[in-house]
Coordinates of C-alpha atoms in Angstrom, one line a residue:
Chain A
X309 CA -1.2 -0.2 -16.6
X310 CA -1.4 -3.7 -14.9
X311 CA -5.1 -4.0 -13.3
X312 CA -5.4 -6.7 -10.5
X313 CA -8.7 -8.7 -10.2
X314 CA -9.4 -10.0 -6.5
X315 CA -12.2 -12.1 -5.9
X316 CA -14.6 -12.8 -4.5
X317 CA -15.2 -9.3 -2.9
X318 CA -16.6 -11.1 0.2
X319 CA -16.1 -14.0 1.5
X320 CA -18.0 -15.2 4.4
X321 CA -16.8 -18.0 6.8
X322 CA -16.1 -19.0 10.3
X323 CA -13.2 -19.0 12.7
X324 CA -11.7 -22.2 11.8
X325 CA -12.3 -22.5 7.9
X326 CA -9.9 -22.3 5.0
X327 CA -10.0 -19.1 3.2
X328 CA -8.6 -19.1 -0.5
X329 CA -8.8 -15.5 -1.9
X330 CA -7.8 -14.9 -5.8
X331 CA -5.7 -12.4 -7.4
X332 CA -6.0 -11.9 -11.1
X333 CA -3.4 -9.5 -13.4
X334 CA -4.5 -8.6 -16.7
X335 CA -0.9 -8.8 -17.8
X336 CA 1.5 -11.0 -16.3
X337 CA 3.3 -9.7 -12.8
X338 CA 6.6 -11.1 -12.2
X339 CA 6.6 -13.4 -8.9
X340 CA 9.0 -11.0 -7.7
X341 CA 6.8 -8.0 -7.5
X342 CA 3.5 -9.4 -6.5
X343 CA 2.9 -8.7 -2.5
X344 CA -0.7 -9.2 -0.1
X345 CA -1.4 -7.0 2.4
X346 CA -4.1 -7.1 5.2
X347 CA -6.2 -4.1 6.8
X348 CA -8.0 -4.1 9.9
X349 CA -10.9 -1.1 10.6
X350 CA -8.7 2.4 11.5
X351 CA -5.5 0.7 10.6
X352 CA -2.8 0.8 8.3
X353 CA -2.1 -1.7 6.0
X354 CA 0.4 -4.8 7.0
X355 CA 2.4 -6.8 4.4
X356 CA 1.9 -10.2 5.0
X357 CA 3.3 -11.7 1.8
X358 CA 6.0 -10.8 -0.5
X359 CA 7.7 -12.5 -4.0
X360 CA 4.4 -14.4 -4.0
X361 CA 5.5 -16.4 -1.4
X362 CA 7.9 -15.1 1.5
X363 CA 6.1 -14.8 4.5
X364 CA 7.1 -11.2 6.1
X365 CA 8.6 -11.5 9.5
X366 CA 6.3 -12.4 12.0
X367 CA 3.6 -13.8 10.0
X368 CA 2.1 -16.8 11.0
X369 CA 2.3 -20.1 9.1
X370 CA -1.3 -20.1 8.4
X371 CA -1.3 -17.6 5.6
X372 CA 1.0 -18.8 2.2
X373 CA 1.2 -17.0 -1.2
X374 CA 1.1 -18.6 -4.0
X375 CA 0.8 -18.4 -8.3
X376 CA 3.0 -17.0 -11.1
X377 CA 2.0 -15.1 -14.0
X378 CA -1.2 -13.6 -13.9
X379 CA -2.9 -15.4 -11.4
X380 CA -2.1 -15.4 -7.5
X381 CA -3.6 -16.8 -4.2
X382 CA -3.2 -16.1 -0.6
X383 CA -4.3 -19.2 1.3
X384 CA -5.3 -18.6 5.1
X385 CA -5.4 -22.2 6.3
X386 CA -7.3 -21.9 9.4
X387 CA -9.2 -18.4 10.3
X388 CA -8.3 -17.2 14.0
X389 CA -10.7 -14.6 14.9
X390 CA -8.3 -11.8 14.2
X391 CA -7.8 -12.7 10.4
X392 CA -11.2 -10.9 9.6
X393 CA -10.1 -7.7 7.6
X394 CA -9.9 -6.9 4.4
X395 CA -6.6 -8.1 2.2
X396 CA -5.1 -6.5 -0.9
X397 CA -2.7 -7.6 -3.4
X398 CA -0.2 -5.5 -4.8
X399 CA 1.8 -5.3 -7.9
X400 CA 5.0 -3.6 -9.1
X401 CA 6.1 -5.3 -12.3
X402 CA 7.2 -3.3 -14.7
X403 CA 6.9 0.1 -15.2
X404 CA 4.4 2.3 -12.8
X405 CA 1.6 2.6 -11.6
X406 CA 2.3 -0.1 -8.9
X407 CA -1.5 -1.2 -8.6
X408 CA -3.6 -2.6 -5.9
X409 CA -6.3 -4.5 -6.0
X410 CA -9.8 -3.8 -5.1
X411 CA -9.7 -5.9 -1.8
X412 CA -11.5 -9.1 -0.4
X413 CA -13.0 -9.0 2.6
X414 CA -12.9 -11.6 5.1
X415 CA -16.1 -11.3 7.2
X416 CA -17.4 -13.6 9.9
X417 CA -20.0 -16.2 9.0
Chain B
X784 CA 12.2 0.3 16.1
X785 CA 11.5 1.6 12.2
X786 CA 8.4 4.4 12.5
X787 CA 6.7 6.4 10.2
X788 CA 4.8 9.5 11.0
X789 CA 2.5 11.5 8.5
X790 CA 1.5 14.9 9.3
X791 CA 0.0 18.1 7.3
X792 CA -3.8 16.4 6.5
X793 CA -6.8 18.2 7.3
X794 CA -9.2 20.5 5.7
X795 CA -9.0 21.9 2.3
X796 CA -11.0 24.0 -0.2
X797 CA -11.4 22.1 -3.5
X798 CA -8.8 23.8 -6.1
X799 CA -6.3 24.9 -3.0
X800 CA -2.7 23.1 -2.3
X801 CA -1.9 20.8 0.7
X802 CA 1.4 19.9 1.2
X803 CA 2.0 16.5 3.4
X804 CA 5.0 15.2 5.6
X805 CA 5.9 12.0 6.6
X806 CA 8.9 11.7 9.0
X807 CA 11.1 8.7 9.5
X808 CA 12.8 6.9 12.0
X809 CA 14.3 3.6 13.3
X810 CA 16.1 3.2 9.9
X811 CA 18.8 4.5 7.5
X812 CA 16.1 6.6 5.5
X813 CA 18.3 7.5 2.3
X814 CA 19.0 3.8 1.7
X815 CA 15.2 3.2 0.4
X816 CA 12.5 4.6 -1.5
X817 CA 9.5 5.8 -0.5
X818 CA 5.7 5.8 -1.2
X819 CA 2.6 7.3 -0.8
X820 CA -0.8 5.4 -1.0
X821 CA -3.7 7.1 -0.1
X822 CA -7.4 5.6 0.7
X823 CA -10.8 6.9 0.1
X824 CA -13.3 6.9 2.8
X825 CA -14.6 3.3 2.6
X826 CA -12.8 2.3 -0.4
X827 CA -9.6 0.5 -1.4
X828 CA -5.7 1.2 -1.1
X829 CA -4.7 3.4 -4.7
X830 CA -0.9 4.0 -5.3
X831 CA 0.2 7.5 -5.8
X832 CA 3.9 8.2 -6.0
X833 CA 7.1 7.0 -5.8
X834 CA 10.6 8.4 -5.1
X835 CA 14.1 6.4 -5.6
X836 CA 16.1 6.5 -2.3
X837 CA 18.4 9.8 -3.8
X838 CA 15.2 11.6 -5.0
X839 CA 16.6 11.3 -8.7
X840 CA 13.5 9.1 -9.9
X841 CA 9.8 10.0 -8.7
X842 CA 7.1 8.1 -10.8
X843 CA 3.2 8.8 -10.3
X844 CA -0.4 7.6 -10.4
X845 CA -2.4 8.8 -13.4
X846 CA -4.9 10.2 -11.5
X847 CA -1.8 12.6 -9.1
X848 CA -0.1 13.3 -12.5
X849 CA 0.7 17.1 -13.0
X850 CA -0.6 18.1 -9.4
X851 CA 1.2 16.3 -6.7
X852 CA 4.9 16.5 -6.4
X853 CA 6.5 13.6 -3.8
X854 CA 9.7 15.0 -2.8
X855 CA 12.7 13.9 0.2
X856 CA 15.2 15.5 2.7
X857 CA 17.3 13.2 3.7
X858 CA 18.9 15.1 6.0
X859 CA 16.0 15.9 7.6
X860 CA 14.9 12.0 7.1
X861 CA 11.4 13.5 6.0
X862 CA 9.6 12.9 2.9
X863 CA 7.1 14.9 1.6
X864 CA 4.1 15.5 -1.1
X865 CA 2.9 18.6 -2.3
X866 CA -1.0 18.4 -3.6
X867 CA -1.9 21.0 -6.0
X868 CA -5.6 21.6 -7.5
X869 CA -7.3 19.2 -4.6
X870 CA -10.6 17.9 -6.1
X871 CA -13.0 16.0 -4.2
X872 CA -12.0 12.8 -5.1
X873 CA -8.7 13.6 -3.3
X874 CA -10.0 13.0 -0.2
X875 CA -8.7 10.2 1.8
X876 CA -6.0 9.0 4.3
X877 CA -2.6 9.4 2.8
X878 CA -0.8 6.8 4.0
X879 CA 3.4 6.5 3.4
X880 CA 5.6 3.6 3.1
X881 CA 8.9 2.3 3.1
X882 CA 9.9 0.3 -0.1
X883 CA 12.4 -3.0 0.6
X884 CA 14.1 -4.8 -2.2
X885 CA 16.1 -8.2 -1.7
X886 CA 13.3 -11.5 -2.6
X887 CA 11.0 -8.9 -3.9
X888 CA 9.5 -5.9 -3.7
X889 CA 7.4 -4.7 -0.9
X890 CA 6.2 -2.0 1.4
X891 CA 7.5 -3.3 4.4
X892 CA 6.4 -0.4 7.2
X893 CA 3.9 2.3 7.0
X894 CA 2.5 5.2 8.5
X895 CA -0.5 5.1 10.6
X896 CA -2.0 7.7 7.9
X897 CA -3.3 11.3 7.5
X898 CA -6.8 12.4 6.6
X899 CA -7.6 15.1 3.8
X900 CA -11.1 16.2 3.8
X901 CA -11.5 18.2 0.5
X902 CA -14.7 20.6 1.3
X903 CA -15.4 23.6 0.8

């Protein structure tokens, strides 16, 4: 089974700031099957990013994917108030389980 | 517009069966496969099950192994689970979600979820 790593498990900043939030796989995840997702409180989860990198439709240009191998990063270049949630990445290299991370949440500062 | 809607949750004895629905719309429901991820009250997103877009393949967590059966009817553009020998730890939202191929795998839409409260 392919364990993902996020950190850090908080990460406090303000509307405005760069937010850089790590993804770790303990073997490595083809680019392919390595997605982010974001979750808001009483929601369901959204994709944002898939292949690493592809933006899903209608996500803005202030979040990119990036990494290969065993080590990812989802890049939100400048917080708007709404990006505060909590964001998991997601792997399905390989054989199953398809694994999740343990989160990151985005708090305000 | 593609929708997802989970039904069946509520509450269960520990050690009794639950079986959950999750009905789709908007799309051409035997093309894909389907998921269910579940979430525990205040913890993270865990991956349960997974069924090809035929129903031929169907892979599970460790932790659903043995006591929860994902299943589809594609005519009725429903897919289901079936939870056997609920413990505790079983309660959660159960979430479902469509699977989309093509520049990489990805749950593309989901369900707005369905709570299990395992109590007795």
């Amino acid at each position: 089974e392919i364990v993902l790593m996020q950190s850090p498990g908080t990460l406090s900043l303000s509307p405005g700031e760069r937010a850089t939030l790590s993804c770790r796989a303990s073997q490595s995840v083809s680019s392919n099957y390595l997605a982010w997702y974001e979750q808001k409180p009483g929601q369901a989860p959204r994709l944002l990013i898939y292949g690493a990198s592809t933006r899903a439709t209608g996500i803005p240009d202030r979040f990119s994917g990036s990494g290969s191998g065993t080590h990812f990063t989802l890049t939100i270049s400048r917080l708007e108030p709404e990006d505060f949630a909590v964001y998991y990445c997601h792997q399905y290299s390989g054989s199953p389980p398809y694994t999740f991370g343990q989160g990151t949440k985005v708090e305000i500062k | 517009q593609v929708q997802l809607v989970e039904s069946g949750g509520g509450v269960v004895q520990p050690g009794r069966s639950l079986r959950l629905s999750c009905a789709a719309s908007g799309f051409t429901f035997s093309d894909f496969a389907m998921h269910w991820v579940r979430q525990a009250p205040g913890k993270g997103l865990e991956w349960l099950a997974v069924i090809s877009y035929r129903g031929d393949f169907k892979y599970y967590a460790d932790s659903v192994k043995g006591r929860f059966t994902i299943s589809r009817d594609n005519s009725k553009n429903t897919l289901y689970v079936q939870m056997n020998s609920l413990r505790d730890d079983d309660m959660g939202v159960y979430y479902c979600a469509r699977e989309k191929t093509g520049g990489g795998v990805r749950l593309d839409y989901w369900g707005q979820g369905t709570l299990v409260t395992v109590s007795s």
